Coordinates of N, CA and C in Angstrom, one line a residue:
M1435 N 102.4 85.9 20.3 CA 102.4 86.7 21.5 C 102.6 85.8 22.8
H1436 N 103.3 86.3 23.7 CA 103.5 85.6 25.0 C 102.5 86.1 26.0
S1437 N 101.8 85.2 26.6 CA 100.9 85.6 27.7 C 101.8 85.9 29.0
P1438 N 101.4 86.9 29.8 CA 102.2 87.2 30.9 C 102.2 86.1 31.9
A1439 N 103.4 86.0 32.6 CA 103.5 84.9 33.5 C 102.5 85.0 34.7
A1440 N 102.0 84.0 35.1 CA 101.0 84.0 36.2 C 101.7 84.2 37.5
G1441 N 101.3 85.2 38.3 CA 101.9 85.4 39.6 C 101.3 84.5 40.6
P1442 N 101.9 84.5 41.8 CA 101.5 83.6 42.9 C 100.1 84.0 43.3
P1443 N 99.3 83.1 43.8 CA 98.0 83.4 44.3 C 98.0 84.5 45.4
P1444 N 97.0 85.2 45.5 CA 97.0 86.4 46.4 C 97.4 86.0 47.9
D1445 N 97.0 84.8 48.3 CA 97.3 84.4 49.7 C 98.6 83.7 49.9
A1446 N 99.3 83.5 48.8 CA 100.6 82.7 48.9 C 101.7 83.7 49.4
P1447 N 102.6 83.1 50.2 CA 103.7 84.0 50.7 C 104.6 84.4 49.6
D1448 N 105.1 85.6 49.7 CA 106.0 86.2 48.7 C 107.4 85.5 48.8
P1449 N 107.9 84.8 47.8 CA 109.1 84.2 47.9 C 110.3 85.1 48.1
R1450 N 110.1 86.4 47.8 CA 111.2 87.4 47.9 C 111.2 87.9 49.3
A1451 N 110.2 87.7 50.1 CA 110.1 88.2 51.5 C 111.1 87.5 52.4
P1452 N 111.8 88.2 53.3 CA 112.8 87.6 54.2 C 112.2 86.6 55.1
A1453 N 112.9 85.5 55.3 CA 112.4 84.5 56.3 C 112.4 85.1 57.7
P1454 N 111.5 84.6 58.5 CA 111.5 85.1 59.9 C 112.8 84.7 60.6
H1455 N 113.3 85.6 61.4 CA 114.6 85.4 62.1 C 114.3 84.8 63.4
G1456 N 115.2 84.0 63.9 CA 115.1 83.4 65.2 C 115.8 82.1 65.2
P1457 N 116.5 81.7 66.3 CA 117.2 80.4 66.4 C 116.2 79.3 66.3
R1458 N 116.7 78.1 66.0 CA 115.9 76.9 66.0 C 115.6 76.5 67.4
P1459 N 114.4 76.3 67.8 CA 114.1 76.0 69.2 C 114.8 74.7 69.7
R1460 N 114.8 73.7 68.8 CA 115.4 72.4 69.3 C 116.9 72.6 69.6
G1461 N 117.6 73.4 68.8 CA 119.0 73.6 69.1 C 119.2 74.4 70.3
V1462 N 118.3 75.4 70.6 CA 118.5 76.2 71.8 C 118.2 75.3 73.0
V1463 N 117.2 74.5 73.0 CA 116.9 73.6 74.1 C 118.0 72.7 74.4
R1464 N 118.6 72.1 73.3 CA 119.7 71.2 73.5 C 120.9 71.9 74.1
A1465 N 121.1 73.1 73.7 CA 122.2 73.9 74.3 C 121.9 74.2 75.8
A1466 N 120.7 74.5 76.1 CA 120.3 74.8 77.5 C 120.5 73.6 78.4
V1467 N 120.2 72.4 77.9 CA 120.4 71.2 78.7 C 121.9 70.9 78.9
I1468 N 122.7 71.1 77.9 CA 124.1 70.9 78.0 C 124.7 71.9 79.0
L1469 N 124.3 73.1 78.9 CA 124.8 74.2 79.8 C 124.4 73.9 81.2
A1470 N 123.2 73.5 81.4 CA 122.7 73.2 82.7 C 123.5 72.1 83.4
V1471 N 123.8 71.1 82.7 CA 124.6 70.0 83.2 C 126.0 70.5 83.6
L1472 N 126.6 71.3 82.7 CA 127.9 71.8 83.0 C 127.9 72.7 84.2
C1473 N 126.9 73.6 84.3 CA 126.8 74.5 85.4 C 126.6 73.7 86.7
L1474 N 125.7 72.8 86.7 CA 125.5 72.0 88.0 C 126.8 71.3 88.4
A1475 N 127.5 70.7 87.4 CA 128.7 70.0 87.8 C 129.8 70.9 88.4
L1476 N 129.9 72.1 87.8 CA 130.9 73.0 88.3 C 130.5 73.6 89.7
V1477 N 129.2 73.9 89.9 CA 128.8 74.3 91.2 C 129.1 73.3 92.2
L1478 N 128.8 72.0 92.0 CA 129.1 71.0 92.9 C 130.6 70.8 93.2
L1479 N 131.4 70.9 92.2 CA 132.8 70.8 92.4 C 133.4 71.9 93.2
V1480 N 132.9 73.1 92.9 CA 133.3 74.3 93.7 C 132.8 74.2 95.2
A1481 N 131.6 73.8 95.3 CA 131.0 73.7 96.7 C 131.7 72.7 97.5
L1482 N 132.1 71.6 96.9 CA 132.8 70.5 97.6 C 134.3 70.7 97.7
S1483 N 134.8 71.8 97.1 CA 136.2 72.1 97.1 C 137.0 70.9 96.6
W1484 N 136.6 70.4 95.4 CA 137.3 69.3 94.7 C 138.8 69.7 94.5
H1485 N 139.7 68.9 95.0 CA 141.1 69.2 95.1 C 141.7 69.5 93.7
P1486 N 141.5 68.6 92.7 CA 142.1 69.0 91.4 C 141.7 70.4 90.9
L1487 N 140.4 70.7 91.1 CA 140.0 72.1 90.7 C 140.6 73.2 91.5
T1488 N 140.6 73.0 92.8 CA 141.2 74.1 93.6 C 142.7 74.2 93.4
A1489 N 143.4 73.1 93.2 CA 144.8 73.1 92.9 C 145.1 73.9 91.6
L1490 N 144.3 73.6 90.6 CA 144.5 74.3 89.3 C 144.2 75.7 89.4
D1491 N 143.1 76.1 90.2 CA 142.8 77.5 90.4 C 144.0 78.2 91.1
G1492 N 144.5 77.6 92.1 CA 145.6 78.2 92.8 C 146.8 78.4 92.0
D1493 N 147.2 77.4 91.1 CA 148.4 77.5 90.3 C 148.2 78.7 89.3
I1494 N 147.0 78.8 88.6 CA 146.8 79.8 87.7 C 146.8 81.2 88.4
A1495 N 146.1 81.3 89.5 CA 146.0 82.5 90.2 C 147.3 83.0 90.7
R1496 N 148.2 82.2 91.2 CA 149.5 82.6 91.7 C 150.3 83.1 90.5
T1497 N 150.2 82.5 89.4 CA 151.0 82.9 88.2 C 150.5 84.3 87.7
T1498 N 149.2 84.4 87.5 CA 148.7 85.7 87.0 C 148.9 86.8 88.0
H1499 N 148.9 86.5 89.3 CA 149.1 87.6 90.3 C 150.6 88.1 90.3
T1500 N 151.5 87.1 90.0 CA 152.9 87.5 89.8 C 153.0 88.5 88.7
W1501 N 152.4 88.2 87.6 CA 152.4 89.0 86.4 C 151.8 90.4 86.7
A1502 N 150.7 90.4 87.5 CA 150.0 91.7 87.8 C 150.9 92.6 88.6
V1503 N 151.7 92.0 89.6 CA 152.6 92.8 90.4 C 153.7 93.3 89.6
D1504 N 154.2 92.5 88.7 CA 155.4 92.9 87.9 C 155.1 93.9 86.7
E1505 N 153.8 94.0 86.4 CA 153.4 94.9 85.3 C 152.3 95.9 85.8
P1506 N 152.8 96.9 86.6 CA 151.8 97.8 87.1 C 151.0 98.6 86.1
G1507 N 151.7 99.0 85.0 CA 151.0 99.7 83.9 C 149.8 99.0 83.3
L1508 N 150.1 97.7 83.0 CA 149.0 96.9 82.4 C 147.9 96.6 83.4
T1509 N 148.4 96.4 84.7 CA 147.4 96.2 85.7 C 146.5 97.4 85.9
H1510 N 147.0 98.6 85.8 CA 146.2 99.8 85.9 C 145.1 99.8 84.8
V1511 N 145.6 99.5 83.5 CA 144.6 99.5 82.4 C 143.5 98.4 82.7
F1512 N 143.9 97.3 83.2 CA 142.9 96.3 83.5 C 141.9 96.7 84.5
R1513 N 142.4 97.5 85.5 CA 141.5 98.0 86.5 C 140.5 99.0 86.0
V1514 N 140.9 99.8 85.1 CA 140.0 100.8 84.4 C 139.0 100.0 83.6
L1515 N 139.4 99.0 82.8 CA 138.5 98.3 82.0 C 137.4 97.5 82.9
T1516 N 137.9 96.9 83.9 CA 137.0 96.1 84.7 C 136.1 96.9 85.6
D1517 N 136.6 98.1 86.0 CA 135.8 99.0 86.9 C 134.8 99.9 86.2
W1518 N 135.1 100.2 84.9 CA 134.3 101.2 84.2 C 133.7 100.6 82.9
V1519 N 134.5 100.1 82.0 CA 134.0 99.7 80.7 C 133.2 98.4 80.8
W1520 N 133.7 97.4 81.6 CA 133.1 96.1 81.7 C 132.4 95.9 83.0
D1521 N 132.2 96.9 83.8 CA 131.6 96.8 85.1 C 130.1 96.3 84.9
P1522 N 129.6 95.5 85.8 CA 128.2 95.0 85.7 C 127.2 96.1 85.5
W1523 N 127.4 97.2 86.2 CA 126.4 98.3 86.0 C 126.5 98.9 84.6
T1524 N 127.7 99.0 84.1 CA 127.8 99.5 82.7 C 127.1 98.5 81.7
M1525 N 127.3 97.2 82.0 CA 126.6 96.2 81.1 C 125.1 96.3 81.3
R1526 N 124.6 96.5 82.5 CA 123.1 96.6 82.7 C 122.6 97.9 82.1
A1527 N 123.4 99.0 82.0 CA 123.0 100.2 81.3 C 122.8 99.9 79.9
V1528 N 123.7 99.1 79.3 CA 123.6 98.8 77.9 C 122.4 98.0 77.6
C1529 N 122.0 97.1 78.5 CA 120.8 96.3 78.4 C 119.6 97.2 78.5
A1530 N 119.6 98.2 79.4 CA 118.5 99.1 79.5 C 118.3 99.9 78.2
V1531 N 119.4 100.3 77.6 CA 119.3 101.0 76.3 C 118.6 100.1 75.3
A1532 N 119.0 98.8 75.3 CA 118.4 97.9 74.3 C 116.9 97.8 74.6
V1533 N 116.5 97.7 75.9 CA 115.1 97.6 76.2 C 114.3 98.9 75.7
I1534 N 114.9 100.0 76.0 CA 114.2 101.3 75.5 C 114.1 101.3 74.0
W1535 N 115.1 100.8 73.3 CA 115.1 100.8 71.8 C 114.0 99.9 71.3
L1536 N 113.8 98.7 72.0 CA 112.8 97.8 71.6 C 111.4 98.4 71.7
V1537 N 111.2 99.2 72.8 CA 109.9 99.8 73.1 C 109.6 101.0 72.2
W1538 N 110.6 101.9 72.1 CA 110.5 103.1 71.5 C 110.5 103.0 69.9
R1539 N 111.4 102.2 69.4 CA 111.6 102.1 68.0 C 110.7 101.0 67.4
H1540 N 110.5 99.9 68.1 CA 109.7 98.8 67.5 C 108.4 98.5 68.2
G1541 N 108.2 99.1 69.3 CA 106.9 98.9 70.1 C 106.8 97.4 70.5
D1542 N 107.9 96.7 70.7 CA 107.9 95.3 71.1 C 108.1 95.2 72.6
R1543 N 107.0 95.4 73.3 CA 107.0 95.4 74.7 C 107.3 94.1 75.3
W1544 N 106.8 93.0 74.7 CA 107.0 91.7 75.2 C 108.5 91.3 75.2
L1545 N 109.1 91.6 74.1 CA 110.5 91.2 73.9 C 111.3 92.1 74.9
A1546 N 111.0 93.4 75.0 CA 111.7 94.2 75.9 C 111.6 93.7 77.3
L1547 N 110.4 93.3 77.7 CA 110.2 92.7 79.0 C 111.0 91.4 79.2
W1548 N 111.1 90.6 78.2 CA 111.9 89.4 78.2 C 113.4 89.7 78.5
V1549 N 113.9 90.7 77.7 CA 115.3 91.0 77.9 C 115.6 91.5 79.3
A1550 N 114.7 92.4 79.8 CA 114.9 93.0 81.1 C 114.8 91.9 82.2
A1551 N 113.9 91.0 82.0 CA 113.7 89.9 83.0 C 114.9 88.9 82.9
A1552 N 115.5 88.7 81.8 CA 116.7 87.8 81.7 C 117.9 88.4 82.4
C1553 N 118.0 89.7 82.2 CA 119.1 90.4 82.8 C 118.9 90.4 84.4
A1554 N 117.7 90.6 84.8 CA 117.4 90.6 86.3 C 117.6 89.2 86.8
L1555 N 117.2 88.2 86.0 CA 117.4 86.8 86.4 C 118.9 86.4 86.6
G1556 N 119.7 86.9 85.7 CA 121.1 86.7 85.9 C 121.7 87.2 87.2
T1557 N 121.3 88.4 87.5 CA 121.7 89.0 88.8 C 121.2 88.2 90.0
A1558 N 120.0 87.8 89.9 CA 119.4 87.1 91.0 C 120.1 85.7 91.2
V1559 N 120.4 85.0 90.1 CA 121.1 83.7 90.2 C 122.5 83.9 90.7
Q1560 N 123.2 85.0 90.3 CA 124.5 85.3 90.7 C 124.5 85.5 92.3
Q1561 N 123.6 86.4 92.8 CA 123.6 86.7 94.2 C 123.2 85.4 95.0
T1562 N 122.3 84.6 94.5 CA 121.9 83.4 95.2 C 123.0 82.4 95.4
L1563 N 123.8 82.2 94.3 CA 124.9 81.3 94.3 C 126.0 81.8 95.2
K1564 N 126.3 83.1 95.1 CA 127.3 83.6 96.0 C 127.0 83.3 97.5
W1565 N 125.7 83.5 97.8 CA 125.3 83.2 99.2 C 125.4 81.8 99.5
A1566 N 124.9 80.9 98.6 CA 124.8 79.5 98.8 C 126.1 78.8 98.9
V1567 N 127.0 79.2 98.0 CA 128.3 78.5 97.9 C 129.3 79.1 98.9
G1568 N 129.3 80.5 99.0 CA 130.1 81.1 100.0 C 131.6 80.9 99.8
R1569 N 132.1 80.9 98.6 CA 133.5 80.7 98.4 C 134.3 82.0 98.7
E1570 N 135.4 81.8 99.3 CA 136.3 82.9 99.7 C 137.1 83.3 98.4
R1571 N 137.4 84.6 98.3 CA 138.2 85.1 97.3 C 139.7 84.9 97.5
P1572 N 140.5 85.0 96.5 CA 142.0 84.9 96.8 C 142.4 86.0 97.7
V1573 N 143.4 85.6 98.5 CA 144.0 86.6 99.5 C 145.5 86.7 99.2
W1574 N 146.0 87.9 99.0 CA 147.4 88.1 98.7 C 148.1 89.1 99.7
R1575 N 149.3 88.9 99.9 CA 150.1 89.8 100.8 C 150.3 91.1 100.1
D1576 N 150.3 91.2 98.8 CA 150.5 92.4 98.0 C 149.4 92.5 97.0
P1577 N 148.2 92.7 97.4 CA 147.1 92.8 96.4 C 147.2 94.0 95.5
V1578 N 146.7 93.8 94.3 CA 146.7 94.9 93.3 C 145.3 95.5 93.1
D1579 N 144.3 94.8 93.7 CA 142.9 95.2 93.6 C 142.1 94.5 94.8
R1580 N 140.9 95.0 95.1 CA 140.1 94.4 96.1 C 138.7 94.3 95.6
A1581 N 138.0 93.3 96.2 CA 136.6 93.1 95.8 C 135.9 92.6 97.0
H1582 N 134.6 92.7 97.1 CA 133.8 92.3 98.2 C 132.9 91.1 97.9
Y1583 N 132.2 90.6 98.9 CA 131.3 89.5 98.7 C 132.0 88.2 98.3
A1584 N 131.2 87.2 98.2 CA 131.8 85.8 97.9 C 132.3 85.8 96.4
A1585 N 133.1 84.8 96.2 CA 133.8 84.7 94.9 C 133.0 84.1 93.7
F1586 N 132.3 83.0 94.0 CA 131.6 82.2 93.0 C 130.2 82.5 92.9
P1587 N 129.7 82.8 91.6 CA 130.4 83.0 90.4 C 130.9 84.4 90.2
S1588 N 131.7 84.7 89.2 CA 132.1 86.1 88.9 C 130.9 86.8 88.4
G1589 N 130.5 87.9 89.1 CA 129.4 88.7 88.6 C 129.7 89.5 87.4
H1590 N 131.0 89.9 87.2 CA 131.4 90.6 86.0 C 131.3 89.7 84.8
A1591 N 131.8 88.5 84.9 CA 131.7 87.5 83.8 C 130.3 87.1 83.5
L1592 N 129.5 86.9 84.5 CA 128.1 86.5 84.3 C 127.3 87.6 83.6
T1593 N 127.4 88.8 84.1 CA 126.6 89.9 83.6 C 127.0 90.2 82.1
A1594 N 128.3 90.2 81.9 CA 128.8 90.5 80.5 C 128.3 89.5 79.5
T1595 N 128.3 88.2 79.9 CA 127.8 87.1 79.1 C 126.4 87.3 78.8
V1596 N 125.6 87.6 79.8 CA 124.1 87.7 79.6 C 123.8 88.9 78.7
V1597 N 124.4 90.0 78.9 CA 124.1 91.2 78.1 C 124.5 91.0 76.7
C1598 N 125.8 90.6 76.5 CA 126.3 90.4 75.1 C 125.5 89.3 74.4
G1599 N 125.1 88.2 75.1 CA 124.3 87.2 74.5 C 123.0 87.7 74.0
L1600 N 122.3 88.5 74.9 CA 121.0 89.0 74.6 C 121.1 90.0 73.4
L1601 N 122.1 90.8 73.4 CA 122.3 91.8 72.2 C 122.5 91.0 70.9
L1602 N 123.3 90.0 70.9 CA 123.5 89.2 69.7 C 122.2 88.6 69.3
W1603 N 121.4 88.1 70.2 CA 120.1 87.5 69.9 C 119.2 88.5 69.2
L1604 N 119.1 89.7 69.8 CA 118.3 90.8 69.2 C 118.7 91.2 67.8
L1605 N 120.0 91.3 67.6 CA 120.5 91.6 66.2 C 120.1 90.5 65.2
Y1606 N 120.2 89.2 65.7 CA 119.9 88.1 64.8 C 118.4 88.1 64.5
R1607 N 117.6 88.4 65.6 CA 116.2 88.3 65.5 C 115.6 89.4 64.6
Y1608 N 116.2 90.6 64.6 CA 115.8 91.7 63.8 C 116.5 91.8 62.4
G1609 N 117.2 90.7 62.1 CA 117.8 90.7 60.8 C 118.9 91.7 60.5
A1610 N 119.7 92.0 61.4 CA 120.8 93.0 61.2 C 121.7 92.4 60.1
G1611 N 122.4 93.4 59.5 CA 123.3 93.0 58.4 C 124.5 92.2 58.9
R1612 N 125.0 91.4 58.0 CA 126.1 90.5 58.4 C 127.3 91.3 58.9
G1613 N 127.6 92.4 58.4 CA 128.7 93.2 58.8 C 128.5 93.7 60.3
L1614 N 127.3 94.2 60.6 CA 127.0 94.6 61.9 C 127.1 93.5 62.9
R1615 N 126.5 92.3 62.5 CA 126.5 91.2 63.4 C 127.9 90.7 63.7
R1616 N 128.8 90.7 62.7 CA 130.2 90.3 62.9 C 130.9 91.3 63.8
T1617 N 130.6 92.5 63.6 CA 131.3 93.5 64.4 C 130.9 93.4 65.9
V1618 N 129.6 93.3 66.1 CA 129.1 93.1 67.5 C 129.6 91.8 68.1
L1619 N 129.6 90.8 67.3 CA 130.1 89.5 67.8 C 131.6 89.6 68.3
A1620 N 132.4 90.3 67.5 CA 133.8 90.5 67.8 C 133.9 91.3 69.1
L1621 N 133.1 92.4 69.3 CA 133.1 93.2 70.5 C 132.6 92.3 71.7
A1622 N 131.6 91.5 71.4 CA 131.1 90.7 72.5 C 132.2 89.7 73.0
V1623 N 132.9 89.0 72.1 CA 133.9 88.1 72.5 C 135.0 88.8 73.3
V1624 N 135.4 89.9 72.8 CA 136.5 90.7 73.5 C 136.0 91.1 74.9
T1625 N 134.7 91.5 75.0 CA 134.2 91.9 76.3 C 134.1 90.7 77.2
V1626 N 133.5 89.6 76.8 CA 133.3 88.5 77.7 C 134.6 87.8 78.1
V1627 N 135.5 87.6 77.1 CA 136.8 87.0 77.5 C 137.7 88.0 78.2
G1628 N 137.6 89.3 77.8 CA 138.4 90.3 78.5 C 138.1 90.5 79.9
V1629 N 136.8 90.6 80.2 CA 136.4 90.9 81.6 C 136.8 89.7 82.5
G1630 N 136.7 88.5 82.0 CA 137.1 87.3 82.7 C 138.6 87.3 83.0
W1631 N 139.3 87.7 82.0 CA 140.8 87.7 82.2 C 141.2 88.8 83.2
T1632 N 140.6 89.9 83.1 CA 140.9 91.0 84.1 C 140.6 90.6 85.5
R1633 N 139.5 89.9 85.7 CA 139.2 89.5 87.1 C 140.2 88.5 87.7
I1634 N 140.7 87.6 86.8 CA 141.8 86.7 87.3 C 143.1 87.4 87.4
W1635 N 143.4 88.3 86.5 CA 144.7 89.0 86.5 C 144.8 89.9 87.8
L1636 N 143.7 90.5 88.1 CA 143.7 91.4 89.3 C 143.6 90.7 90.6
G1637 N 143.5 89.3 90.6 CA 143.5 88.5 91.8 C 142.3 88.6 92.6
V1638 N 141.2 88.9 92.1 CA 139.9 89.0 92.9 C 139.0 87.8 92.6
H1639 N 139.4 86.9 91.7 CA 138.6 85.7 91.4 C 139.5 84.6 91.0
W1640 N 139.0 83.4 91.4 CA 139.7 82.2 90.9 C 139.2 81.9 89.5
P1641 N 140.0 81.2 88.7 CA 139.6 81.0 87.3 C 138.3 80.3 87.2
S1642 N 138.0 79.3 88.1 CA 136.7 78.6 88.0 C 135.5 79.6 88.3
D1643 N 135.8 80.6 89.1 CA 134.7 81.6 89.3 C 134.3 82.3 88.0
V1644 N 135.3 82.6 87.2 CA 135.0 83.2 85.9 C 134.4 82.2 84.9
L1645 N 134.8 81.0 84.9 CA 134.2 79.9 84.1 C 132.8 79.7 84.5
G1646 N 132.5 79.7 85.8 CA 131.1 79.6 86.3 C 130.3 80.8 85.8
G1647 N 130.8 82.0 85.8 CA 130.1 83.2 85.3 C 129.7 83.0 83.9
W1648 N 130.7 82.6 83.1 CA 130.4 82.4 81.6 C 129.3 81.3 81.4
L1649 N 129.5 80.2 82.1 CA 128.5 79.1 81.8 C 127.1 79.5 82.3
I1650 N 127.0 80.0 83.5 CA 125.7 80.4 84.0 C 125.1 81.5 83.2
G1651 N 125.9 82.5 82.8 CA 125.4 83.6 81.9 C 124.9 83.0 80.6
A1652 N 125.6 82.1 80.0 CA 125.2 81.5 78.7 C 123.9 80.7 78.9
L1653 N 123.7 80.0 80.1 CA 122.5 79.3 80.4 C 121.3 80.2 80.5
V1654 N 121.5 81.4 81.2 CA 120.4 82.3 81.3 C 120.0 82.8 79.9
V1655 N 120.9 83.1 79.1 CA 120.6 83.6 77.7 C 119.8 82.5 76.9
T1656 N 120.3 81.3 77.0 CA 119.6 80.2 76.2 C 118.2 79.9 76.8
L1657 N 118.0 80.0 78.1 CA 116.7 79.9 78.7 C 115.8 81.0 78.2
A1658 N 116.3 82.2 78.2 CA 115.5 83.4 77.8 C 115.1 83.2 76.3
V1659 N 116.0 82.8 75.5 CA 115.7 82.6 74.0 C 114.7 81.5 73.8
A1660 N 115.0 80.3 74.5 CA 114.1 79.2 74.3 C 112.7 79.5 74.8
S1661 N 112.5 80.1 75.9 CA 111.2 80.4 76.5 C 110.5 81.4 75.6
Y1662 N 111.2 82.4 75.1 CA 110.5 83.4 74.2 C 110.1 82.8 72.9
E1663 N 111.0 82.0 72.3 CA 110.6 81.4 71.0 C 109.5 80.4 71.2
R1664 N 109.4 79.8 72.4 CA 108.3 78.9 72.7 C 106.9 79.6 72.8
W1665 N 106.9 80.7 73.5 CA 105.6 81.4 73.7 C 105.3 82.6 72.8
H1666 N 106.4 83.2 72.2 CA 106.2 84.4 71.4 C 106.9 84.3 70.1
G1667 N 107.4 83.2 69.7 CA 108.1 83.1 68.4 C 107.1 83.1 67.3
P1668 N 107.6 82.8 66.1 CA 106.7 82.7 64.9 C 105.6 81.7 65.1
G1669 N 104.4 82.2 64.8 CA 103.2 81.3 64.9 C 102.5 81.5 66.2
H1670 N 103.0 82.4 67.1 CA 102.4 82.7 68.4 C 102.1 84.1 68.4
P1671 N 101.0 84.5 69.1 CA 100.6 85.9 69.2 C 101.5 86.7 70.0

């Protein structure tokens, strides 16, 4: 007769249980430091009107503006996308839905608060930099769209990056299936890249405005993730 195999002690973790989800803190901190350095460098270059950067901005902006004038149908599609689908208020509404989902479905008020605070922080940083840098937007004799306030950084690009980054973090943290994560990742890439491209195409931002929005938005996300994992990650109440 064979004796039954001994099971694990009652207090031992079940090897079949899923591992806790969440990014590695060291990797997130390292990414935050790199992004902070890149953001600071770009802000200084824009504020000082560094000639190689402004020249490159001008060359790209003139080329894309010519395309926008020559392709009115595509330009109209881009205006619809940037004004409605990828508008910062649309992105904030998506973030609000995620916050409600965290509270109502999972009762995770701390994480919901963290997500809402990160989104608000992104908006505050955007408005502060617009005021501090005071960069003028491109001016055209034949504009295809108009925008107000200062140019740097692009609020559309920054907000889309923050919201999409936070959503991807939530899916990863809650162990969403690989298929769902890949689908959302693809949509996030299309959204973040697409909104940046439309802002340049429509002639309301310089390319470095969009790059700044992407970098600062990514920095906000990494800071939110790093701080949450530090104080509320595994092993913390």
